mmCIF file of C-alpha atoms and ligand atoms in Angstrom:
data_model
loop_
_atom_site.group_PDB
_atom_site.id
_atom_site.type_symbol
_atom_site.label_atom_id
_atom_site.label_comp_id
_atom_site.label_asym_id
_atom_site.label_seq_id
_atom_site.Cartn_x
_atom_site.Cartn_y
_atom_site.Cartn_z
ATOM 1 C CA MET A 1 2.217 18.957 18.467
ATOM 2 C CA GLU A 2 5.952 18.914 17.004
ATOM 3 C CA THR A 3 6.604 15.595 15.829
ATOM 4 C CA LEU A 4 9.802 14.785 16.142
ATOM 5 C CA PHE A 5 12.321 13.211 12.770
ATOM 6 C CA LEU A 6 14.129 10.199 14.618
ATOM 7 C CA THR A 7 17.265 8.828 13.405
ATOM 8 C CA PRO A 8 16.577 4.990 14.639
ATOM 9 C CA THR A 9 19.293 5.038 17.036
ATOM 10 C CA ASP A 10 18.531 2.589 20.224
ATOM 11 C CA GLU A 11 17.732 5.811 22.476
ATOM 12 C CA ASN A 12 15.127 6.689 19.440
ATOM 13 C CA LEU A 13 13.752 3.861 19.272
ATOM 14 C CA ALA A 14 13.328 3.297 22.259
ATOM 15 C CA LEU A 15 11.864 7.045 23.393
ATOM 16 C CA ALA A 16 9.086 5.672 19.891
ATOM 17 C CA ALA A 17 8.597 2.185 21.638
ATOM 18 C CA LYS A 18 7.732 4.058 25.049
ATOM 19 C CA ALA A 19 5.873 7.253 22.876
ATOM 20 C CA LEU A 20 3.522 4.216 21.691
ATOM 21 C CA ARG A 21 3.183 2.129 25.160
ATOM 22 C CA GLU A 22 1.469 5.532 26.900
ATOM 23 C CA GLY A 23 -1.158 5.811 23.546
ATOM 24 C CA GLN A 24 0.889 8.188 21.053
ATOM 25 C CA LEU A 25 0.869 8.121 17.259
ATOM 26 C CA VAL A 26 4.314 6.825 15.969
ATOM 27 C CA GLY A 27 5.433 7.051 12.390
ATOM 28 C CA MET A 28 7.225 4.036 11.570
ATOM 29 C CA PRO A 29 9.063 2.637 8.140
ATOM 30 C CA THR A 30 8.306 -0.766 7.242
ATOM 31 C CA GLU A 31 9.439 -2.825 3.555
ATOM 32 C CA THR A 32 5.922 -2.202 2.362
ATOM 33 C CA VAL A 33 5.503 1.835 2.968
ATOM 34 C CA TYR A 34 5.307 3.446 6.095
ATOM 35 C CA GLY A 35 2.735 2.506 8.899
ATOM 36 C CA LEU A 36 1.270 5.170 11.391
ATOM 37 C CA GLY A 37 1.468 3.224 14.679
ATOM 38 C CA ALA A 38 -0.413 2.701 17.887
ATOM 39 C CA ASP A 39 -1.390 0.852 20.838
ATOM 40 C CA ALA A 40 -3.257 -1.620 19.414
ATOM 41 C CA LEU A 41 -5.034 -2.475 22.274
ATOM 42 C CA ASN A 42 -5.510 1.334 23.436
ATOM 43 C CA GLU A 43 -9.214 2.005 22.452
ATOM 44 C CA SER A 44 -8.180 5.522 21.923
ATOM 45 C CA ALA A 45 -5.262 5.572 20.797
ATOM 46 C CA VAL A 46 -6.478 3.335 18.009
ATOM 47 C CA ARG A 47 -9.656 6.222 17.056
ATOM 48 C CA ALA A 48 -6.139 8.504 17.374
ATOM 49 C CA ILE A 49 -5.189 6.738 14.378
ATOM 50 C CA PHE A 50 -8.519 7.858 12.400
ATOM 51 C CA ALA A 51 -8.899 11.103 13.041
ATOM 52 C CA ALA A 52 -5.241 11.883 12.035
ATOM 53 C CA LYS A 53 -5.790 10.605 8.894
ATOM 54 C CA GLY A 54 -8.493 11.386 8.107
ATOM 55 C CA ARG A 55 -9.779 7.598 7.217
ATOM 56 C CA PRO A 56 -13.250 6.320 7.884
ATOM 57 C CA ALA A 57 -14.069 4.044 10.415
ATOM 58 C CA ASP A 58 -15.489 0.912 8.633
ATOM 59 C CA ASN A 59 -11.850 0.490 7.029
ATOM 60 C CA PRO A 60 -9.784 -1.879 9.936
ATOM 61 C CA LEU A 61 -6.467 -1.540 9.865
ATOM 62 C CA ILE A 62 -3.358 -4.441 10.374
ATOM 63 C CA VAL A 63 -1.909 -5.181 13.262
ATOM 64 C CA HIS A 64 1.798 -5.966 13.509
ATOM 65 C CA VAL A 65 3.809 -7.566 15.459
ATOM 66 C CA PRO A 66 7.845 -9.420 15.678
ATOM 67 C CA THR A 67 6.874 -12.849 16.081
ATOM 68 C CA ILE A 68 3.978 -15.974 15.130
ATOM 69 C CA GLU A 69 3.793 -16.199 19.093
ATOM 70 C CA ALA A 70 3.224 -12.629 19.336
ATOM 71 C CA ALA A 71 0.306 -13.157 17.478
ATOM 72 C CA GLU A 72 -1.411 -15.632 19.142
ATOM 73 C CA PRO A 73 -3.039 -13.970 21.431
ATOM 74 C CA LEU A 74 -4.636 -11.499 19.212
ATOM 75 C CA CYS A 75 -6.524 -15.078 16.552
ATOM 76 C CA TYR A 76 -6.081 -18.260 15.998
ATOM 77 C CA ILE A 77 -3.972 -19.621 13.845
ATOM 78 C CA ASP A 78 -4.728 -22.937 12.013
ATOM 79 C CA LYS A 79 -1.895 -25.404 10.494
ATOM 80 C CA ARG A 80 -3.066 -23.674 6.840
ATOM 81 C CA ALA A 81 -2.420 -20.123 8.404
ATOM 82 C CA ARG A 82 0.746 -20.924 10.438
ATOM 83 C CA ARG A 83 2.319 -22.767 7.189
ATOM 84 C CA VAL A 84 1.720 -19.376 5.180
ATOM 85 C CA MET A 85 3.600 -17.858 8.315
ATOM 86 C CA GLU A 86 5.673 -19.661 8.531
ATOM 87 C CA HIS A 87 6.494 -19.417 4.978
ATOM 88 C CA PHE A 88 6.520 -15.520 4.296
ATOM 89 C CA CYS A 89 6.747 -14.357 8.099
ATOM 90 C CA PRO A 90 8.682 -11.724 8.442
ATOM 91 C CA GLY A 91 7.489 -9.897 4.609
ATOM 92 C CA PRO A 92 4.866 -8.446 3.299
ATOM 93 C CA LEU A 93 1.815 -10.429 3.323
ATOM 94 C CA THR A 94 -0.995 -9.490 5.584
ATOM 95 C CA LEU A 95 -3.369 -12.659 6.840
ATOM 96 C CA LEU A 96 -6.692 -11.869 8.098
ATOM 97 C CA LEU A 97 -7.074 -14.712 10.606
ATOM 98 C CA PRO A 98 -10.355 -14.832 12.929
ATOM 99 C CA LYS A 99 -9.972 -12.078 15.094
ATOM 100 C CA LYS A 100 -9.864 -12.964 19.272
ATOM 101 C CA PRO A 101 -12.232 -11.416 21.975
ATOM 102 C CA ILE A 102 -8.788 -8.918 23.476
ATOM 103 C CA ILE A 103 -9.165 -7.391 19.682
ATOM 104 C CA PRO A 104 -10.779 -3.818 20.286
ATOM 105 C CA GLN A 105 -13.671 -3.697 17.948
ATOM 106 C CA VAL A 106 -12.459 0.465 16.923
ATOM 107 C CA VAL A 107 -9.997 -1.934 15.710
ATOM 108 C CA ASN A 108 -11.030 -4.529 13.058
ATOM 109 C CA ALA A 109 -13.807 -2.171 12.147
ATOM 110 C CA GLY A 110 -16.529 -4.391 13.998
ATOM 111 C CA LEU A 111 -15.488 -7.759 11.509
ATOM 112 C CA PRO A 112 -15.648 -11.471 13.194
ATOM 113 C CA SER A 113 -11.340 -11.460 11.603
ATOM 114 C CA VAL A 114 -8.300 -9.630 12.189
ATOM 115 C CA ALA A 115 -5.934 -8.598 10.027
ATOM 116 C CA ILE A 116 -2.012 -9.613 11.002
ATOM 117 C CA ARG A 117 0.952 -8.913 9.722
ATOM 118 C CA ILE A 118 4.676 -9.695 10.722
ATOM 119 C CA PRO A 119 7.477 -7.034 9.332
ATOM 120 C CA SER A 120 10.662 -7.780 8.186
ATOM 121 C CA HIS A 121 12.313 -4.281 8.275
ATOM 122 C CA PRO A 122 14.805 -4.319 10.785
ATOM 123 C CA VAL A 123 13.870 -1.227 11.918
ATOM 124 C CA ALA A 124 9.903 -1.628 12.823
ATOM 125 C CA ARG A 125 10.915 -5.661 14.382
ATOM 126 C CA LYS A 126 12.796 -3.420 16.899
ATOM 127 C CA LEU A 127 9.970 -0.673 18.123
ATOM 128 C CA LEU A 128 7.547 -3.952 18.017
ATOM 129 C CA GLU A 129 9.748 -5.388 20.245
ATOM 130 C CA LEU A 130 10.553 -2.763 22.293
ATOM 131 C CA SER A 131 7.157 -1.526 22.896
ATOM 132 C CA GLY A 132 6.442 -5.160 24.103
ATOM 133 C CA VAL A 133 2.029 -3.977 22.543
ATOM 134 C CA PRO A 134 0.603 -4.899 19.277
ATOM 135 C CA VAL A 135 1.330 -2.066 16.931
ATOM 136 C CA ALA A 136 -2.315 -1.115 15.032
ATOM 137 C CA ALA A 137 -0.663 0.725 11.536
ATOM 138 C CA PRO A 138 -2.254 1.516 8.621
ATOM 139 C CA SER A 139 -0.081 3.317 5.650
ATOM 140 C CA ALA A 140 1.164 6.882 7.498
ATOM 141 C CA ASN A 141 -0.721 8.800 4.811
ATOM 142 C CA THR A 142 -3.391 11.429 5.024
ATOM 143 C CA SER A 143 -6.724 8.499 3.081
ATOM 144 C CA GLY A 144 -6.939 8.717 -0.266
ATOM 145 C CA LYS A 145 -3.332 10.466 -0.640
ATOM 146 C CA PRO A 146 -0.907 7.994 -2.558
ATOM 147 C CA SER A 147 0.843 5.865 0.634
ATOM 148 C CA PRO A 148 3.599 7.293 2.009
ATOM 149 C CA THR A 149 7.128 5.576 1.227
ATOM 150 C CA THR A 150 9.783 7.678 3.105
ATOM 151 C CA ALA A 151 9.839 9.119 6.771
ATOM 152 C CA GLN A 152 9.598 13.057 5.018
ATOM 153 C CA HIS A 153 5.724 11.560 2.741
ATOM 154 C CA VAL A 154 5.149 11.420 6.401
ATOM 155 C CA LEU A 155 5.696 14.076 7.470
ATOM 156 C CA ASP A 156 4.711 16.204 5.107
ATOM 157 C CA ASP A 157 0.534 14.660 5.413
ATOM 158 C CA LEU A 158 0.465 14.738 9.011
ATOM 159 C CA SER A 159 3.550 16.741 10.712
ATOM 160 C CA GLY A 160 2.403 18.026 13.977
ATOM 161 C CA LYS A 161 -0.888 14.881 14.149
ATOM 162 C CA LEU A 162 2.089 12.099 15.254
ATOM 163 C CA HIS A 163 4.402 12.194 18.314
ATOM 164 C CA SER A 164 7.425 10.959 16.479
ATOM 165 C CA VAL A 165 8.789 9.962 12.501
ATOM 166 C CA ILE A 166 11.306 7.513 12.161
ATOM 167 C CA ASP A 167 13.663 7.984 9.765
ATOM 168 C CA GLY A 168 14.543 3.603 8.557
ATOM 169 C CA GLY A 169 14.930 5.068 4.432
ATOM 170 C CA SER A 170 12.480 4.429 1.376
ATOM 171 C CA CYS A 171 10.766 0.907 1.503
ATOM 172 C CA GLU A 172 12.509 -1.765 0.042
ATOM 173 C CA VAL A 173 8.609 -2.394 -1.226
ATOM 174 C CA GLY A 174 6.793 0.674 -2.204
ATOM 175 C CA LEU A 175 3.681 -0.962 -2.460
ATOM 176 C CA GLU A 176 1.670 -2.249 0.582
ATOM 177 C CA SER A 177 1.789 -5.795 1.857
ATOM 178 C CA THR A 178 -0.115 -8.653 -0.043
ATOM 179 C CA VAL A 179 -3.593 -9.201 1.954
ATOM 180 C CA ILE A 180 -4.676 -13.162 2.247
ATOM 181 C CA ASP A 181 -8.182 -14.323 3.439
ATOM 182 C CA MET A 182 -7.410 -17.283 5.986
ATOM 183 C CA THR A 183 -11.489 -17.153 7.185
ATOM 184 C CA ARG A 184 -12.301 -18.850 3.744
ATOM 185 C CA GLU A 185 -12.441 -22.319 2.491
ATOM 186 C CA VAL A 186 -10.172 -21.261 -0.205
ATOM 187 C CA PRO A 187 -7.660 -18.704 0.925
ATOM 188 C CA THR A 188 -8.334 -15.850 -1.547
ATOM 189 C CA VAL A 189 -6.181 -12.131 -1.968
ATOM 190 C CA LEU A 190 -8.146 -9.154 -1.337
ATOM 191 C CA ARG A 191 -4.997 -7.148 -2.030
ATOM 192 C CA PRO A 192 -2.495 -7.510 -4.105
ATOM 193 C CA GLY A 193 1.429 -7.014 -2.623
ATOM 194 C CA GLY A 194 5.151 -8.112 -2.828
ATOM 195 C CA ILE A 195 4.081 -11.311 -2.105
ATOM 196 C CA THR A 196 2.710 -13.485 -5.498
ATOM 197 C CA PRO A 197 -0.331 -15.544 -5.810
ATOM 198 C CA ASP A 198 2.528 -17.489 -8.027
ATOM 199 C CA MET A 199 4.151 -17.815 -4.858
ATOM 200 C CA LEU A 200 1.685 -18.449 -1.999
ATOM 201 C CA LEU A 201 0.484 -21.512 -4.311
ATOM 202 C CA SER A 202 3.994 -23.196 -3.210
ATOM 203 C CA VAL A 203 2.423 -23.564 0.595
ATOM 204 C CA LEU A 204 -1.396 -23.624 -0.278
ATOM 205 C CA ASP A 205 -3.275 -25.763 -2.585
ATOM 206 C CA GLU A 206 -5.070 -23.194 -3.651
ATOM 207 C CA VAL A 207 -5.827 -19.358 -3.878
ATOM 208 C CA ALA A 208 -7.694 -17.439 -4.882
ATOM 209 C CA VAL A 209 -7.820 -13.423 -6.214
ATOM 210 C CA ALA A 210 -10.722 -11.349 -5.270
ATOM 211 C CA GLU A 211 -12.026 -10.081 -9.041
ATOM 212 C CA SER A 212 -12.100 -6.561 -7.498
ATOM 213 C CA VAL A 213 -8.185 -6.482 -7.591
ATOM 214 C CA LEU A 214 -8.470 -5.347 -11.087
ATOM 215 C CA ARG A 215 -11.974 -3.348 -10.906
ATOM 216 C CA PRO A 216 -14.187 -0.533 -9.778
ATOM 217 C CA LEU A 217 -16.517 -1.876 -6.906
ATOM 218 C CA LYS A 218 -19.896 -2.323 -8.844
ATOM 219 C CA ASP A 219 -23.314 -0.494 -7.514
ATOM 220 C CA GLY A 220 -24.532 -2.269 -4.639
ATOM 221 C CA GLU A 221 -21.280 -4.481 -4.381
ATOM 222 C CA LYS A 222 -20.086 -5.017 -1.016
ATOM 223 C CA ALA A 223 -16.407 -4.998 -0.929
ATOM 224 C CA LEU A 224 -14.956 -8.271 0.627
ATOM 225 C CA SER A 225 -11.910 -5.365 2.127
ATOM 226 C CA PRO A 226 -13.268 -2.581 3.378
ATOM 227 C CA GLY A 227 -10.410 -0.183 1.492
ATOM 228 C CA MET A 228 -10.861 -1.212 -1.573
ATOM 229 C CA LEU A 229 -14.118 0.473 -1.455
ATOM 230 C CA TYR A 230 -12.672 3.835 -1.353
ATOM 231 C CA LYS A 231 -10.658 6.280 -4.137
ATOM 232 C CA HIS A 232 -7.165 5.925 -3.289
ATOM 233 C CA TYR A 233 -3.292 6.305 -3.884
ATOM 234 C CA ALA A 234 -4.741 9.640 -6.035
ATOM 235 C CA PRO A 235 -2.484 12.168 -7.534
ATOM 236 C CA LYS A 236 -3.924 15.883 -7.166
ATOM 237 C CA GLY A 237 -3.748 16.148 -11.715
ATOM 238 C CA THR A 238 -5.833 13.837 -13.387
ATOM 239 C CA LEU A 239 -4.185 10.695 -14.229
ATOM 240 C CA THR A 240 -4.928 8.452 -17.274
ATOM 241 C CA LEU A 241 -3.758 5.018 -17.989
ATOM 242 C CA VAL A 242 -2.877 4.323 -22.258
ATOM 243 C CA LYS A 243 -3.235 0.284 -23.117
ATOM 244 C CA GLY A 244 -2.400 -0.919 -26.112
ATOM 245 C CA GLU A 245 0.825 -2.234 -27.886
ATOM 246 C CA PRO A 246 3.701 0.223 -27.297
ATOM 247 C CA ALA A 247 4.057 1.740 -30.535
ATOM 248 C CA ARG A 248 0.782 2.721 -30.619
ATOM 249 C CA VAL A 249 0.971 3.585 -26.913
ATOM 250 C CA GLN A 250 3.604 5.989 -27.451
ATOM 251 C CA SER A 251 2.764 7.600 -30.630
ATOM 252 C CA LEU A 252 -0.862 8.347 -28.230
ATOM 253 C CA MET A 253 1.164 9.547 -24.928
ATOM 254 C CA LYS A 254 2.951 11.971 -26.788
ATOM 255 C CA ARG A 255 -0.507 12.973 -29.266
ATOM 256 C CA LEU A 256 -2.384 13.531 -25.803
ATOM 257 C CA TYR A 257 0.422 15.541 -24.153
ATOM 258 C CA HIS A 258 1.353 18.236 -27.178
ATOM 259 C CA ALA A 259 -2.806 18.419 -27.199
ATOM 260 C CA THR A 260 -3.349 18.979 -23.156
ATOM 261 C CA GLN A 261 0.236 21.821 -23.342
ATOM 262 C CA GLN A 262 -2.450 23.285 -26.398
ATOM 263 C CA GLU A 263 -4.763 23.656 -23.600
ATOM 264 C CA GLY A 264 -2.289 25.158 -21.252
ATOM 265 C CA LYS A 265 -2.104 23.006 -18.860
ATOM 266 C CA SER A 266 1.103 21.147 -17.127
ATOM 267 C CA VAL A 267 1.681 17.722 -18.600
ATOM 268 C CA GLN A 268 3.282 15.213 -17.633
ATOM 269 C CA LEU A 269 4.004 11.643 -18.892
ATOM 270 C CA PHE A 270 4.772 7.896 -16.726
ATOM 271 C CA ALA A 271 7.107 5.790 -18.561
ATOM 272 C CA PHE A 272 9.294 2.634 -18.534
ATOM 273 C CA ALA A 273 12.807 2.439 -19.405
ATOM 274 C CA GLU A 274 12.765 0.697 -21.761
ATOM 275 C CA HIS A 275 10.635 3.974 -23.321
ATOM 276 C CA LEU A 276 11.891 7.099 -22.364
ATOM 277 C CA PRO A 277 13.987 7.494 -25.918
ATOM 278 C CA ALA A 278 9.874 7.670 -27.477
ATOM 279 C CA TYR A 279 9.582 10.451 -25.651
ATOM 280 C CA GLU A 280 12.293 12.926 -26.074
ATOM 281 C CA GLY A 281 11.530 16.781 -25.971
ATOM 282 C CA CYS A 282 8.400 15.355 -23.120
ATOM 283 C CA ASN A 283 7.829 16.216 -19.661
ATOM 284 C CA VAL A 284 8.447 11.939 -19.333
ATOM 285 C CA LYS A 285 8.959 10.263 -15.577
ATOM 286 C CA CYS A 286 10.861 6.857 -15.919
ATOM 287 C CA ILE A 287 8.400 5.168 -13.437
ATOM 288 C CA GLY A 288 10.642 1.657 -13.473
ATOM 289 C CA SER A 289 12.170 -0.997 -15.675
ATOM 290 C CA LEU A 290 9.536 -3.416 -18.070
ATOM 291 C CA GLY A 291 11.124 -5.663 -17.587
ATOM 292 C CA GLN A 292 11.243 -5.468 -13.253
ATOM 293 C CA PRO A 293 7.848 -4.756 -12.070
ATOM 294 C CA GLU A 294 9.482 -4.618 -8.412
ATOM 295 C CA THR A 295 11.260 -1.640 -9.692
ATOM 296 C CA ILE A 296 7.662 0.192 -10.736
ATOM 297 C CA ALA A 297 6.643 -1.125 -6.909
ATOM 298 C CA ARG A 298 9.445 0.913 -5.315
ATOM 299 C CA GLN A 299 8.637 3.605 -6.931
ATOM 300 C CA LEU A 300 4.911 4.442 -7.904
ATOM 301 C CA PHE A 301 3.866 6.924 -5.039
ATOM 302 C CA ALA A 302 7.353 8.481 -5.049
ATOM 303 C CA VAL A 303 6.754 9.636 -7.705
ATOM 304 C CA LEU A 304 2.898 10.499 -7.243
ATOM 305 C CA ARG A 305 4.108 12.626 -4.606
ATOM 306 C CA GLN A 306 6.338 14.363 -7.359
ATOM 307 C CA ALA A 307 4.141 15.213 -9.673
ATOM 308 C CA ASP A 308 1.691 16.773 -7.110
ATOM 309 C CA ALA A 309 4.839 18.789 -5.659
ATOM 310 C CA GLU A 310 5.461 19.634 -9.266
ATOM 311 C CA GLY A 311 2.154 21.116 -9.470
ATOM 312 C CA ILE A 312 0.695 19.206 -13.062
ATOM 313 C CA ASP A 313 -2.237 19.451 -13.657
ATOM 314 C CA VAL A 314 -2.757 16.287 -15.998
ATOM 315 C CA LEU A 315 -0.253 12.951 -16.002
ATOM 316 C CA TYR A 316 -0.533 9.702 -18.658
ATOM 317 C CA SER A 317 1.302 6.523 -17.735
ATOM 318 C CA GLU A 318 1.982 3.723 -19.480
ATOM 319 C CA VAL A 319 0.499 0.386 -18.340
ATOM 320 C CA VAL A 320 3.127 -3.328 -17.212
ATOM 321 C CA ALA A 321 1.113 -6.795 -17.646
ATOM 322 C CA ALA A 322 -1.471 -7.681 -14.103
ATOM 323 C CA GLU A 323 1.470 -10.240 -13.562
ATOM 324 C CA GLY A 324 3.586 -11.308 -10.656
ATOM 325 C CA VAL A 325 4.530 -8.252 -8.564
ATOM 326 C CA GLY A 326 2.863 -6.398 -11.625
ATOM 327 C CA LEU A 327 -0.574 -7.221 -10.685
ATOM 328 C CA ALA A 328 -0.311 -5.079 -7.385
ATOM 329 C CA VAL A 329 1.654 -1.958 -9.760
ATOM 330 C CA MET A 330 -1.603 -2.345 -11.291
ATOM 331 C CA ASN A 331 -3.966 -2.877 -8.580
ATOM 332 C CA ARG A 332 -3.082 0.632 -7.156
ATOM 333 C CA LEU A 333 -2.774 2.299 -10.857
ATOM 334 C CA SER A 334 -5.818 1.939 -11.413
ATOM 335 C CA ARG A 335 -7.462 2.861 -8.729
ATOM 336 C CA ALA A 336 -4.623 6.570 -8.717
ATOM 337 C CA ALA A 337 -6.783 6.838 -12.369
ATOM 338 C CA GLY A 338 -10.022 6.621 -11.098
ATOM 339 C CA PHE A 339 -10.113 3.438 -13.675
ATOM 340 C CA ARG A 340 -9.660 6.267 -16.441
ATOM 341 C CA THR A 341 -8.014 4.120 -19.806
ATOM 342 C CA ILE A 342 -7.564 4.576 -23.183
ATOM 343 C CA ASP A 343 -7.020 1.743 -25.682
ATOM 344 C CA ALA A 344 -4.156 3.003 -28.149
ATOM 345 C CA ASP A 345 -5.319 0.120 -30.495
ATOM 346 C CA GLN A 346 -8.728 1.879 -30.457
ATOM 347 C CA GLU A 347 -8.059 5.084 -30.955
ATOM 348 C CA GLY A 348 -6.271 4.566 -34.454
HETATM 349 P P1 LIG B 1 -3.669 -0.095 5.562
HETATM 350 O O1 LIG B 1 -3.767 -0.267 6.453
HETATM 351 O O2 LIG B 1 -4.126 1.016 4.719
HETATM 352 O O3 LIG B 1 -2.798 -0.926 4.665
HETATM 353 O O4 LIG B 1 -4.732 -0.962 4.375
HETATM 354 C C1 LIG B 1 -5.462 -2.162 5.517
HETATM 355 C C2 LIG B 1 -5.714 -2.729 4.922
HETATM 356 O O5 LIG B 1 -6.883 -4.369 4.723
HETATM 357 C C3 LIG B 1 -7.390 -2.401 4.162
HETATM 358 O O6 LIG B 1 -7.350 -2.551 2.723
HETATM 359 C C4 LIG B 1 -8.618 -2.939 5.093
HETATM 360 O O7 LIG B 1 -9.829 -2.602 4.290
HETATM 361 C C5 LIG B 1 -8.008 -4.303 4.908
HETATM 362 N N1 LIG B 1 -8.270 -5.108 5.962
HETATM 363 C C6 LIG B 1 -7.799 -5.155 7.588
HETATM 364 N N2 LIG B 1 -8.722 -5.810 8.202
HETATM 365 C C7 LIG B 1 -9.152 -6.348 7.274
HETATM 366 C C8 LIG B 1 -10.533 -7.058 8.376
HETATM 367 N N3 LIG B 1 -10.417 -7.945 9.165
HETATM 368 N N4 LIG B 1 -11.130 -7.061 7.124
HETATM 369 C C9 LIG B 1 -10.831 -7.371 5.485
HETATM 370 N N5 LIG B 1 -9.838 -6.699 5.142
HETATM 371 C C10 LIG B 1 -9.388 -5.607 6.516
HETATM 372 MG MG1 LIG B 2 -3.324 2.787 3.242
#
């Protein structure tokens, strides 16, 4: 199948909406990352998503709808969940809610809950409205790779495996949605994203953050969110994080850089805008501003993909405090690095 690259004209959106209704796969821009969408109520269309991505069948999908009303046939929304939805939706937040029987098992891996999201991206909203069906959509990447934040990233991974991709430009948030489990007594963030725990506390009495957000699962530990089980967001090269006092981090990163070069490998450093002058003469990539972690979120996946395109063997990256949007950045960066971290303060 030749995948169509569509600009978001009315005509093209109608074409893509029709493809969705007919059980085909469509790549759609959202404010978080690009999604690989299919009619959530069409089992064989949903199976095609798993096949295209190489996604394990026990990793459930998020169902996208344009409004709270459109979510009502799919799940039970209590007062507390409604308050959260009214405040944060449309936006980069996914709620786990008790599912209604209409949801096919293949969508949510047979779990009692279903993940619901109302995206704010105007193109996604229009496509959802036009299609008239709930759209199951994981990130539109090959499973395990960094998520796509441009239409070209979608084609790079999945060209020929989907009907079309709609070009909506670069994603504003750049990391996947915050996932909050609203089926628990204390609502629990399973995956951090653009909507931070502090923001959620403005409408909830209590918010917990799953402990596994910043560490690998222990042997035998059950993932609250099946997606947390898998190696994720990884570039082809070996990425290691370097933490510690900034001057020590910079000096260690430079030592590691030169040592890796001596071994004849291609190496790149990821650093924040504020620290770039310290790495003069090195192959260094700016990954955003320390003072504005949302700028790191926005470009993280693109710089990981760029390093792959440049054939980089070894990568070292600075880290940001795991606070606010920094929590989401560190969740993704840690997984991209397979949790390999060096402490510059201990290395002397
Ligand atoms: P992605 O589609 O790539 O953004 O991934 C969706 C994330 O939401 C994955 O981490 C899933 O494991 C998680 N998820 C979706 N539905 C559920 C559910 N019913 N229960 C727990 N986690 C879920
Ligand atoms: Mg994904």
